[in-house]
Every structure is written in C-alpha cells, then in structure tokens.
Amino acid sequence: MRFRGKLVDITCIQHFTRVVTTISKLIKTCVLRITPTALYLILSEKVVNGGVQIWCELPQGHFFDEYAMEGVSAEENEIYLELAPENLVKALKTAQTAKWVKVKLTKKHAPCITIEVDLPTLGAHSRVVVHDIPVSVVPRRLWTEYQEPEVPNFDVSIVMPQIKVLKNVIEKMKNLSNTLLLSANHQGEFKVSVETDMVSVSTHFQDLLNPASGNGGAPQQLNPSMDPEEFAEVRIDIRRFAQFLSGQQVSPNRVICNIVDNKVVHFYLMNDDVSLQYFMPVMVV
Amino acid sequence: MCPNSLTAASKLLCDAVMNFQNTQEEITLIVSPQKIVLKNYVEDEPDPNKVMHTNLSLEPEEFDNCQVGVDTEVTFCLKELRAILAFSEVTTLPLTLTFETAGRPIVFTIDSDSTFEGNFVLATLADQQTQSQAATHARTATQKRPAGRVDTSKAAKTTHNRAGPSNTDLNHTRSSEQTKRSEQLASAYEMLNDDTDFDEMIQNDTTLLDQPSVEALRMAPSVCEERTMCTSVKPGSSALGDNMTVVSRDNSPIVQSSNKSEESPVIPVPLMNLRVTLGDDTLGEDPDEEEEEAIPGTPPAKRFRSLFFGSSQVSQTQTSQPSCAASKVLAEDTDDED
C-alpha cells in the first residue's frame, strides 16, 4: 500500500483545506478512501453515528500536481484509512502559505498520513514542517460498509435558498424547539418550521428551482404520484441542521435538498469538482 | 559550563513555533551539530500513537550563533516560550538559548547591551525516557533581588546591571551576608506587596506534574551589594525607597555597562533552597547539601514553601528542613491542583 500526492498551487491547498475543514466540523472520525482517480471522505451509516451518512468526493486532478497510489492489491487498487479530519485540518492550517504540500502514507510509530509542508523563508534555507497523523487501516472485509450510499427515489428535489439566509433563520428557530420540520414541493416552494405549545413559526421560500435530478446528474425517477403542490416533509434535529449550515466553509454553487416524505433527507452540495452528500437522520413520526 | 548555545533572531523562532498547535503544552528541542529539530512533546498517556506528531528542522546556518557541545534533547514548556518570544520579538533583539542536557534548565537571554538584559529560565524535563522520574522541581528558588517595579511583560524579569563605583565594598563576612539577605527579603516583600504584576506573574506560570516550568529571578550580584551605596536613582522610580535597582529602559546617565565578569553565571538551581550568589560566593547552604538535593529520588512536591505565604505542608522528600530563611521561595507554585 502506497500513497504519495503533492499539492503545489496555493489555491488548491487552500481549497483542499476548506473542504476538509467543512467535513471536520460535521464529524469526528471518518474514513479516507484513496483511489487512482479521487479521494473520498466517508462516514458510513451506523447507529453510532446517529444515522448520519457522509460521502465527499475530491477528484485528485483538481488538487494534486503529483499523485501516485498503490492499493492493497492489483484487483482492489484502493486504500481505506480511518482518521480524524480535525488532525488533517490542524496540519493543513500551517500550510496556508506553503510552497508545496506533500501527503504520504507512511509507517512511523504507527501507520500515518504524513503531511510535509514547505514553508517560504527569507533566506536560502528551506523550512519543512512534518506532521504525522495517526491512521488505522480499514481491512478489506469491512470495505462494503463504505460504499457510495444508494440514493433512493426522492419525492421532491429542490435547490435550497442561500445558506447564509437559511442559517440565520435556523439559528433563531433553535431557541424555540429541538425539532425542525423541513418541507418542499415541486413548485419551487421550500418551508422550514418549528412548533411549540404556544406558537408555530414557519419561514417560506419561493421561486426556487426543482432540478430534474437529485444530484445534479442524470435525471432520476422522482416519485410520479406526487402532486406538484403537495409538500414532502421530514422532521430533523435542528441543532444538527444548524451545525451543517454553519460548517460550510466552501460556499457551494448550489445545495440540493432531496426529500422522501417522512423517511429520508439528503443534501447534495456541489462546488467546482468537489461534491459532498449528507444524509441526515430523520425523526419518524 | 553551558555547552550548548544558540542565538537566533526572534522571528526565526516565532516562525518555527507557529507551526505547532496553540494547545501544545511542551516542545522538545533536539540539537546536534548538523541540525536543530523542534518536536511537539507527546505524553505517554493517552496513547502516544493516537496523537499527531509535528516536527521542524532548522539548520545551524540559520542561527546567528550555533554552538553545540553536547548532542542533547531538552523538553520545556512551549507556552512559556511563546510568551518569551512575544516579548523578544517586540524588542527586535536576538534571543540566545543556553542549555546543557535534559533536566538542566534552559536560559533564554535577550541582551540589549546598554539598556537592559532579560533572562528567562525554564526547567526542562529531567529524563526523556522515563517520565516517571520527575527530577526537576517545579520551581527554582532564588532570591529576588530588591529589584525595581516589575512592569515588563509577565514572564520577564529584566535586570538593570550596574557596576557601581564601589565594587571594593564587596567584603562581607557570612554573618553580615545573612543579615543583609534578610533585609533584602524584607524589602522585597514590601515591594512585592505593592506590585500588581506579581499576581500576574504567579498566574502565568503553568506548572505541570512532570514538566514544570520555572520562572527564576536572576540575581545580579553587584546590584545587591551596592544597595546602600548607590545614591543616584533615576527620578520617578523612587517608589521603592532606597532599593536602588530600577528597570530603566532609556539611556540613563547613571547606567554603566554591566561588568560581566563580576556577575556569577546564573545558577538556576532546581532546588527548594534559595541561592543568593554574590560575586563568586554562594550564601547559605554549602555545596554538599546542594548536591544531595539535586539528586532526584521521588517526584517533586507540588507545593512550594513560599516566602510570603508561609510554608506549605508538603515536605520535600529529599531535603531536610533548610536551616535558614534561604529555603523559602519567592513565588508560589501556580499549579491549581490541591
């Protein structure tokens, strides 16, 4: 198993840092999957994660100038490592003005992802900082847990309003209740509301886009029996949603929200080539 | 005496230290003639294999002066170093590190020749391998000279070196030295009561179980001696009565360049006992006792007998009750653990 990548362009380094920071704000540990074409940051759906599922794809060509990897075997040319994204962020934070950053899989005191940062100096000497981030290798038999999540047929797919605006609304609603009702329909209407004994507050957004597909790709089978005006709704934990909104470091081009009534809510963020999918657990009524 | 000495622009060290986490407590400096490495210090528990390691190499050529007599690794408090660097960077003066081996203190010196000199002494982790032997005590006890108001940064005690006109008056017998010292302690006590920075200074000291940091106050021997002899005190600093040494940062006509040969080298002894060094003499305890106490037998007591706040109940396992007032320390251990 070998992996070696080098980021040279400072904007790439900064972008990479921002993506990893976004992930680190959502979860404590995740699995890094290394393939010849891309890096993936994965959190699989498990009870211990509270039903959250995250799938983030970073095409390597978008970030790395040099990229070489050798998986566990020729047939299964992939590497799965479990790590804390926060450590990656700490290391990358020292690289924001770097000349280059190398990311390598190494074995030091334990298997590590080593981040080498070449910092600019006044003199002729090079200044290299080395960070060793401990990782644990995920054995092949567990790889099936970390597959791309199956995207179900959604009832409604809608482009969400601006994150900043939505974030402010949700922050205020947080004070009222722990549960948020999220709903949308095929006519570009999106609604967030909270309900307490005394009051019910809802914010409506209109004239939003309903994309043909839930993930910006090929059109998928949306539930045909849905009445266009009918809202599909889910109940989610408001704090988790607020955390998701405030953690966004990369201002995505658009965020698509897909809903299966009372079952699934899926957020799909797309920015340049980087895509992030986030399944949020739903409180079933 | 001090086989290792590095001098560097404060900026070099600042840049180096920037690469370590803000929450990082200790840092290890590893020197060899070929290179100088800074590493974050990782404690044995929790699992060192689960923690991120960071290291940074510097070349000897990057330093203004690099003298490595003994290949060694010293570990000391990074937070204190950051405080020292914050001060030294402002002065734009180079910072000199002198140290020996693990367990022996490390001294950071800023010298501006004419105006002031700052010495910061930190303890280093005694035994890199076996952490259970915490040989260094949490604080060096040295007598605070009757110094001027401490109004520099918290970690600093700048000494104003004066080689006064009457160096010949350094003849003291032991008994008179003792008396003088108790007078000095008394005056220091008065002065410190007024000093608001003192509390800050105590708070600033972060002492940990095995890796204590030290703020030792350097004794400028010539200063003590001339306490009663110096007549010209910088105006405006007379709050201390006849305590003559003042921290003065401008060029005062009374300042004379420090007569380095007169001062004894700093002996930041990691002991409970007070060490007052005058010229080349050592007051109070004889060298034998010093040797005994330097031998680490058990982890150090966390509580220091404070000069001002009375003896703490925790006794030193290796020392017997010091026979004189010299055993008291000036600044109390700031560790919150009780």
XYZ file of C-alpha atoms in Angstrom:
623
model
C 0.000 0.000 0.000
C 1.474 3.257 -1.018
C 0.254 6.745 -1.490
C 2.008 9.914 -2.413
C 0.494 13.187 -3.521
C 1.802 16.698 -3.913
C -0.170 19.910 -3.950
C 1.657 22.861 -5.364
C -0.848 25.521 -6.252
C -1.679 27.644 -3.229
C -5.334 27.964 -4.195
C -5.553 24.193 -4.394
C -4.009 23.885 -0.976
C -6.436 26.400 0.445
C -9.426 24.831 -1.232
C -8.430 21.411 -0.005
C -8.082 22.805 3.495
C -11.534 24.349 3.331
C -13.174 21.138 2.203
C -11.513 19.125 4.930
C -12.448 21.796 7.463
C -16.103 21.532 6.420
C -16.014 17.808 6.983
C -14.201 18.152 10.283
C -16.982 20.374 11.557
C -19.527 17.679 10.883
C -17.806 14.586 12.173
C -15.054 13.457 14.479
C -13.678 10.485 12.587
C -14.154 9.381 9.063
C -12.730 7.018 6.512
C -10.413 8.285 3.822
C -10.696 6.210 0.694
C -7.905 6.600 -1.797
C -8.452 5.515 -5.383
C -6.493 6.283 -8.528
C -8.975 8.956 -9.529
C -10.160 10.551 -6.328
C -10.038 10.894 -2.585
C -13.187 10.222 -0.643
C -14.103 11.201 2.895
C -16.732 8.811 4.086
C -18.842 8.389 7.127
C -20.921 5.303 6.892
C -24.388 4.958 8.219
C -24.158 3.379 11.580
C -26.119 3.547 14.759
C -23.131 5.031 16.495
C -23.129 7.901 14.026
C -26.733 8.627 14.729
C -27.824 7.781 11.246
C -25.660 10.390 9.577
C -24.052 9.404 6.340
C -21.479 11.490 4.563
C -19.907 10.978 1.207
C -17.441 13.545 -0.072
C -15.627 13.101 -3.334
C -12.490 15.041 -4.197
C -11.205 14.373 -7.705
C -7.466 14.172 -7.353
C -6.696 16.023 -10.551
C -8.382 19.054 -9.145
C -5.966 19.366 -6.260
C -2.810 17.383 -6.782
C 0.028 18.099 -9.144
C 1.534 14.737 -8.443
C -0.456 11.720 -7.430
C 0.602 8.124 -7.119
C -1.014 5.288 -5.292
C -0.899 1.563 -4.973
C -3.814 -0.138 -3.332
C -3.928 -3.282 -1.271
C -3.789 -5.406 -4.397
C -3.892 -5.071 -8.138
C -7.565 -6.048 -8.345
C -8.573 -3.857 -5.469
C -6.491 -0.833 -6.096
C -7.803 1.209 -3.232
C -6.796 2.189 0.290
C -9.192 2.764 3.160
C -7.894 4.593 6.228
C -9.702 5.732 9.307
C -8.625 9.086 10.687
C -9.739 12.223 12.474
C -10.283 15.005 9.931
C -9.508 17.506 12.652
C -5.854 16.419 12.639
C -5.713 16.925 8.909
C -7.078 20.414 9.382
C -4.517 21.226 12.066
C -1.713 20.152 9.781
C -3.104 21.913 6.741
C -3.568 25.116 8.686
C 0.208 25.501 8.818
C 0.297 25.178 5.055
C -1.767 28.151 4.042
C 1.271 29.981 2.688
C 3.252 26.936 1.699
C 5.277 26.436 -1.404
C 4.145 22.870 -1.633
C 2.452 20.213 0.453
C 3.142 16.517 0.229
C 0.702 13.959 1.532
C 2.072 10.483 2.046
C 1.169 7.246 3.624
C 3.970 6.279 5.958
C 4.707 3.985 8.816
C 6.307 5.779 11.702
C 5.380 4.924 15.253
C 2.115 3.721 13.722
C 0.606 3.919 10.242
C 0.392 7.607 9.481
C -0.606 10.080 6.907
C 2.372 12.375 6.797
C 1.866 15.924 5.687
C 5.069 17.668 4.703
C 4.837 21.388 4.280
C 7.487 23.501 2.650
C 7.249 26.980 4.027
C 8.627 30.094 2.418
C 11.653 31.581 4.138
C 13.594 34.768 3.784
C 16.938 33.103 3.383
C 18.123 30.336 1.182
C 17.247 27.587 3.606
C 14.158 25.524 3.163
C 11.847 25.114 6.071
C 9.967 21.865 6.094
C 7.430 21.022 8.754
C 6.393 17.427 9.037
C 3.113 16.360 10.596
C 2.397 12.721 11.279
C -1.273 11.962 11.612
C -2.002 8.529 13.006
C -4.453 6.485 10.974
C -5.755 2.985 11.125
C -6.059 0.827 8.063
C -9.544 -0.489 7.363
C -9.361 -4.152 6.444
C -10.813 -5.293 3.154
C -13.642 -7.236 4.691
C -15.122 -4.009 6.007
C -14.934 -2.136 2.746
C -18.560 -2.900 1.864
C -19.643 -0.647 4.699
C -18.105 2.307 2.976
C -19.740 2.166 -0.402
C -21.415 5.081 -2.049
C -24.817 5.441 -0.470
C -27.728 4.346 -2.524
C -29.749 7.274 -3.487
C -33.409 6.400 -3.267
C -36.140 7.782 -5.474
C -36.896 11.067 -3.934
C -40.315 12.591 -3.609
C -39.055 16.117 -4.044
C -35.822 17.623 -5.162
C -35.243 21.320 -4.692
C -32.412 23.799 -4.746
C -32.176 25.314 -1.308
C -32.181 29.025 -0.638
C -28.979 30.829 0.197
C -27.146 29.143 3.028
C -26.470 32.413 4.824
C -30.103 33.410 4.902
C -31.235 29.983 5.904
C -28.614 29.811 8.605
C -29.865 32.981 10.261
C -33.414 31.721 10.249
C -32.460 28.387 11.723
C -30.304 29.975 14.417
C -33.316 31.884 15.669
C -35.581 28.890 15.461
C -33.157 26.860 17.505
C -34.329 28.698 20.572
C -37.868 27.530 20.149
C -37.643 23.845 19.644
C -35.363 20.905 19.014
C -37.251 19.604 16.043
C -37.457 21.268 12.687
C -39.958 20.452 10.011
C -38.418 20.723 6.579
C -40.677 20.582 3.560
C -40.625 21.291 -0.131
C -42.727 20.757 -3.203
C -42.394 20.603 -6.950
C -43.372 24.209 -7.393
C -40.229 25.722 -6.010
C -41.535 26.225 -2.515
C -39.426 25.427 0.498
C -40.530 25.732 4.088
C -38.862 25.422 7.495
C -40.955 25.499 10.630
C -40.913 24.857 14.323
C -43.824 24.218 16.573
C -44.244 24.598 20.290
C -47.256 24.534 22.575
C -47.681 28.228 22.314
C -46.560 29.134 18.888
C -45.748 27.807 15.477
C -43.232 29.660 13.368
C -42.507 28.968 9.750
C -40.407 30.592 7.084
C -41.353 30.162 3.440
C -39.115 30.451 0.438
C -40.468 30.632 -3.063
C -39.389 30.564 -6.666
C -36.732 28.005 -6.116
C -35.544 25.589 -8.714
C -36.609 21.991 -8.850
C -33.810 20.176 -10.590
C -34.624 17.162 -12.626
C -32.156 15.144 -10.695
C -31.325 14.922 -7.054
C -27.644 15.013 -7.582
C -27.118 17.281 -10.488
C -26.519 14.321 -12.727
C -28.780 12.189 -14.790
C -32.461 12.726 -14.214
C -33.771 10.240 -11.769
C -37.125 8.801 -11.164
C -38.887 11.180 -8.958
C -41.939 9.790 -7.384
C -44.576 10.199 -10.110
C -47.528 10.041 -7.776
C -46.576 13.253 -6.086
C -48.940 16.078 -6.577
C -46.821 19.079 -7.600
C -48.315 21.222 -4.927
C -48.009 18.666 -2.240
C -45.219 19.076 0.222
C -42.884 16.292 1.161
C -41.709 16.828 4.674
C -39.310 15.441 7.218
C -38.548 16.155 10.830
C -34.929 16.686 11.663
C -32.844 17.713 14.618
C -32.452 21.442 14.426
C -29.051 21.582 16.035
C -27.590 19.118 13.622
C -29.031 21.090 10.734
C -27.646 24.331 12.169
C -24.253 22.692 12.547
C -24.403 21.551 8.965
C -25.237 25.025 7.732
C -22.660 26.845 9.812
C -19.883 24.433 8.963
C -19.925 25.332 5.320
C -16.542 26.782 4.584
C -16.766 26.338 0.892
C -19.588 28.404 -0.443
C -21.159 25.874 -2.708
C -22.574 26.751 -6.049
C -25.763 25.166 -5.062
C -27.174 22.931 -2.426
C -29.813 20.479 -3.454
C -32.168 19.113 -0.884
C -33.874 15.824 -1.600
C -36.701 14.536 0.461
C -38.544 11.289 0.777
C -41.573 12.061 2.816
C -41.010 11.131 6.427
C -38.098 8.922 5.608
C -35.013 10.459 4.112
C -33.455 13.849 3.705
C -30.387 14.180 1.589
C -28.277 17.254 0.915
C -26.081 17.457 -2.096
C -23.502 20.227 -2.302
C -21.558 20.922 -5.387
C -18.631 23.269 -5.699
C -16.305 23.122 -8.675
C -15.497 19.468 -8.822
C -15.955 18.680 -5.202
C -19.195 17.063 -4.187
C -20.493 16.390 -0.725
C -23.502 14.277 0.099
C -25.001 14.354 3.520
C -27.793 12.109 4.708
C -29.320 13.487 7.830
C -31.241 11.239 10.188
C -34.945 11.774 10.195
C -37.288 11.564 13.141
C -40.056 9.310 12.091
C -43.478 10.299 13.251
C 29.550 25.348 31.930
C 26.857 25.625 29.309
C 27.962 23.585 26.381
C 25.062 24.421 24.126
C 24.291 27.877 22.960
C 22.086 29.042 20.131
C 21.438 32.603 19.119
C 18.756 33.475 16.646
C 16.583 36.337 15.553
C 13.314 36.149 17.435
C 11.487 35.973 14.146
C 13.128 32.677 13.245
C 11.910 31.114 16.440
C 8.482 32.711 16.155
C 8.021 31.299 12.693
C 9.145 27.903 13.856
C 6.895 27.874 16.858
C 3.904 28.981 14.799
C 3.728 25.541 13.241
C 2.764 23.933 16.479
C -0.750 23.816 17.839
C -1.799 26.546 20.188
C -2.823 23.917 22.660
C 0.541 22.230 22.587
C 1.995 22.306 26.073
C 5.567 21.239 25.688
C 8.125 21.264 22.967
C 11.298 19.290 22.556
C 14.451 20.813 21.176
C 16.933 18.346 19.778
C 20.362 19.595 18.888
C 23.199 18.101 17.010
C 25.966 19.773 15.048
C 24.180 19.030 11.779
C 20.738 20.230 12.595
C 18.371 21.534 15.189
C 14.969 19.933 15.444
C 11.839 21.089 17.212
C 9.239 18.478 18.013
C 5.995 18.542 19.846
C 6.230 16.628 23.044
C 3.761 13.830 23.370
C 2.996 12.419 26.771
C 2.789 8.739 27.420
C -0.833 8.761 28.221
C -3.167 8.801 26.495
C -1.811 6.694 23.729
C 1.078 8.464 22.000
C 0.329 6.556 18.844
C -3.004 8.242 18.510
C -1.676 11.750 18.662
C -0.428 13.866 15.826
C 3.324 14.457 15.843
C 4.858 17.555 14.369
C 8.477 18.304 13.801
C 10.506 21.011 12.188
C 14.206 21.112 11.337
C 16.420 24.119 11.304
C 19.915 24.329 10.006
C 22.784 25.651 12.079
C 23.419 28.279 9.418
C 20.067 29.864 10.110
C 21.228 30.825 13.579
C 23.378 33.818 14.367
C 25.396 31.588 16.570
C 25.145 27.865 16.928
C 27.344 26.106 19.373
C 26.505 22.530 20.118
C 28.827 20.999 22.622
C 26.672 18.114 23.673
C 24.103 16.407 21.459
C 21.027 16.593 23.537
C 17.257 16.727 23.752
C 15.568 19.155 26.073
C 11.852 19.474 26.650
C 10.298 22.579 28.084
C 7.072 24.494 28.201
C 6.043 25.864 24.826
C 3.538 28.268 26.276
C 6.252 29.977 28.247
C 8.401 30.127 25.160
C 5.608 31.817 23.265
C 5.389 34.427 25.971
C 9.121 34.985 25.854
C 9.053 35.270 22.081
C 6.174 37.707 22.223
C 8.376 39.956 24.277
C 11.585 39.462 22.395
C 10.021 39.989 19.033
C 8.976 43.445 20.059
C 12.497 44.280 21.098
C 13.764 43.012 17.732
C 16.806 41.728 19.543
C 18.222 38.279 19.036
C 17.438 35.636 21.572
C 20.094 33.368 22.984
C 19.356 29.917 24.293
C 21.800 28.305 26.627
C 21.265 24.836 27.894
C 23.004 21.661 28.783
C 21.082 18.424 28.899
C 17.679 17.131 29.840
C 16.935 18.061 33.392
C 19.173 21.070 33.434
C 17.432 24.373 32.964
C 17.414 26.295 29.744
C 18.022 30.002 29.767
C 16.724 32.444 27.209
C 18.592 35.702 27.140
C 17.823 38.999 25.492
C 20.616 41.458 25.772
C 20.444 44.945 24.537
C 23.866 45.836 25.870
C 23.160 49.290 27.076
C 19.587 49.306 28.152
C 18.508 46.093 29.686
C 19.034 42.421 29.808
C 16.387 39.811 30.185
C 16.947 36.290 31.345
C 14.225 33.707 31.349
C 14.927 30.391 32.924
C 12.783 27.388 32.245
C 13.095 23.942 33.674
C 13.442 21.065 31.318
C 12.053 17.618 31.598
C 14.560 15.596 33.503
C 14.537 12.256 31.908
C 13.204 11.952 28.429
C 12.903 8.206 28.627
C 11.429 7.524 31.965
C 8.858 10.134 32.639
C 8.062 8.734 35.999
C 11.189 10.238 37.398
C 10.286 13.843 37.563
C 13.540 15.078 38.743
C 13.182 18.744 38.187
C 11.371 20.554 40.846
C 8.616 22.808 39.871
C 10.422 25.916 40.627
C 13.818 27.214 41.130
C 14.117 29.140 44.277
C 16.293 32.107 44.023
C 16.101 35.154 45.983
C 14.573 38.015 44.254
C 16.884 40.874 44.397
C 15.354 44.084 45.581
C 14.519 44.970 42.079
C 12.619 47.754 40.587
C 8.996 47.606 39.785
C 8.199 44.739 37.565
C 6.399 46.334 34.767
C 7.696 44.490 31.815
C 5.936 41.533 30.332
C 4.812 38.934 32.748
C 7.499 36.395 32.142
C 10.349 38.769 32.209
C 12.432 39.989 34.933
C 14.839 42.397 33.478
C 17.817 43.264 35.450
C 19.490 46.511 35.310
C 23.122 45.980 35.551
C 25.099 48.475 37.334
C 28.648 48.175 38.107
C 28.711 50.901 40.622
C 31.615 52.881 41.778
C 32.239 50.953 44.881
C 32.982 47.438 43.928
C 35.585 47.306 46.521
C 32.997 47.131 49.197
C 32.286 43.559 48.456
C 33.911 42.289 51.527
C 31.294 40.607 53.563
C 31.508 38.061 56.178
C 28.967 35.347 56.247
C 27.017 36.781 59.088
C 26.658 40.153 57.558
C 25.566 38.497 54.388
C 22.844 36.740 56.265
C 21.641 39.939 57.794
C 21.739 41.690 54.530
C 19.794 38.959 52.945
C 17.035 39.071 55.456
C 16.884 42.799 54.966
C 16.666 42.269 51.299
C 13.948 39.738 51.705
C 12.022 42.095 53.872
C 12.310 44.900 51.427
C 11.495 42.631 48.562
C 8.426 41.531 50.442
C 7.285 45.084 50.918
C 7.914 45.897 47.367
C 6.159 42.848 46.062
C 3.107 43.560 48.083
C 2.679 46.640 46.040
C 3.447 45.014 42.827
C 0.302 44.214 40.937
C 2.201 42.407 38.289
C 3.307 39.877 40.788
C -0.042 38.128 40.828
C 0.011 38.019 37.095
C 3.431 36.565 37.210
C 2.290 33.818 39.506
C -0.704 33.050 37.383
C 1.370 32.970 34.301
C 3.434 30.128 35.495
C 1.979 26.900 34.276
C 3.304 24.057 36.260
C 2.563 20.520 35.317
C 3.224 17.366 37.144
C 6.306 16.264 35.363
C 7.250 19.160 33.250
C 7.264 22.151 35.387
C 8.279 25.450 34.134
C 10.297 27.808 36.102
C 10.430 31.466 36.478
C 13.579 32.118 38.259
C 14.614 35.521 39.017
C 18.087 36.297 38.284
C 20.248 37.750 40.865
C 22.597 40.431 39.805
C 25.155 40.290 42.497
C 26.679 43.635 42.029
C 23.302 45.152 42.404
C 22.714 43.697 45.817
C 25.969 44.694 47.088
C 25.556 48.260 46.222
C 22.146 48.595 47.601
C 23.038 51.042 50.179
C 25.712 52.687 48.208
C 24.020 53.801 45.139
C 22.815 57.276 45.538
C 21.683 58.251 42.136
C 18.396 56.718 41.403
C 16.503 57.529 38.300
C 13.857 60.039 39.163
C 10.390 58.797 39.105
C 11.329 55.363 40.154
C 11.838 56.103 43.740
C 8.708 54.323 44.816
C 10.923 51.730 46.256
C 12.773 53.950 48.558
C 16.352 53.087 48.634
C 16.006 49.956 46.617
C 18.295 51.016 44.033
C 17.850 48.883 41.091
C 15.313 50.122 38.723
C 14.170 48.782 35.461
C 15.120 51.535 33.195
C 14.772 51.310 29.557
C 16.183 54.531 28.362
C 19.720 55.548 28.454
C 20.190 56.945 31.828
C 23.403 58.662 32.672
C 23.854 56.551 35.721
C 23.864 53.404 33.755
C 27.131 51.799 33.327
C 27.737 48.854 31.166
C 27.450 45.694 33.069
C 30.605 44.307 34.335
C 30.003 40.798 33.277
C 32.976 39.345 34.924
C 31.651 40.353 38.268
C 28.421 38.581 37.986
C 28.286 34.976 38.688
C 26.737 32.935 35.968
C 23.143 32.125 36.539
C 22.819 29.009 38.524
C 19.171 28.331 38.203
C 19.338 25.559 40.642
C 16.284 23.368 40.547
C 16.095 23.165 44.263
C 13.965 24.279 47.052
C 16.720 26.247 48.597
C 17.404 29.791 47.989
C 20.592 30.641 46.292
C 21.969 34.030 46.579
C 25.046 34.476 44.545
C 27.260 37.343 45.249
C 30.316 37.589 43.171
C 31.506 34.069 43.240
C 30.329 33.273 46.675
C 27.312 31.327 47.479
C 25.482 32.264 50.575
C 23.936 29.960 52.968
C 23.942 26.343 52.067
C 27.162 24.660 51.382
C 27.746 22.795 48.172
C 27.264 19.414 49.748
C 23.677 19.998 50.578
C 23.137 21.232 47.106
C 24.430 18.017 45.664
C 22.155 15.957 47.810
C 19.078 17.791 46.902
C 19.849 17.736 43.244
C 19.529 14.004 43.188
C 16.027 13.180 42.219
C 14.636 10.491 44.360
C 10.943 10.936 44.012
C 8.626 13.214 42.173
C 8.837 16.733 43.497
C 6.401 18.150 45.907
C 3.948 20.326 44.171
C 3.759 22.922 46.826
C 6.497 25.279 47.457
C 7.270 26.904 50.613
C 6.507 30.397 49.795
C 8.437 33.208 51.202
C 5.363 35.254 51.686
C 2.558 32.851 52.135
C 4.060 30.592 54.673
C 5.331 27.086 54.402
C 3.226 24.643 52.605
C 2.551 21.407 54.378
C 4.021 19.214 51.691
C 7.530 18.337 52.538
C 10.350 17.710 50.258
C 11.232 14.113 50.349
C 14.825 14.622 49.828
C 15.619 17.753 51.677
C 15.705 18.262 55.315
C 14.325 21.465 56.597
C 16.689 24.034 55.334
C 18.317 25.715 58.149
C 17.708 29.238 57.197
C 15.342 31.597 55.523
C 17.006 30.761 52.268
C 14.728 27.777 51.852
C 11.699 29.868 51.163
C 10.743 30.660 47.693
C 9.538 33.871 46.318
C 6.776 32.966 44.064
C 4.290 30.340 44.861
C 3.620 27.445 42.621
C 0.719 28.358 40.429
C -0.444 24.842 39.940
C -4.097 24.624 40.761
C -4.046 21.053 41.871
C -4.514 20.629 45.544
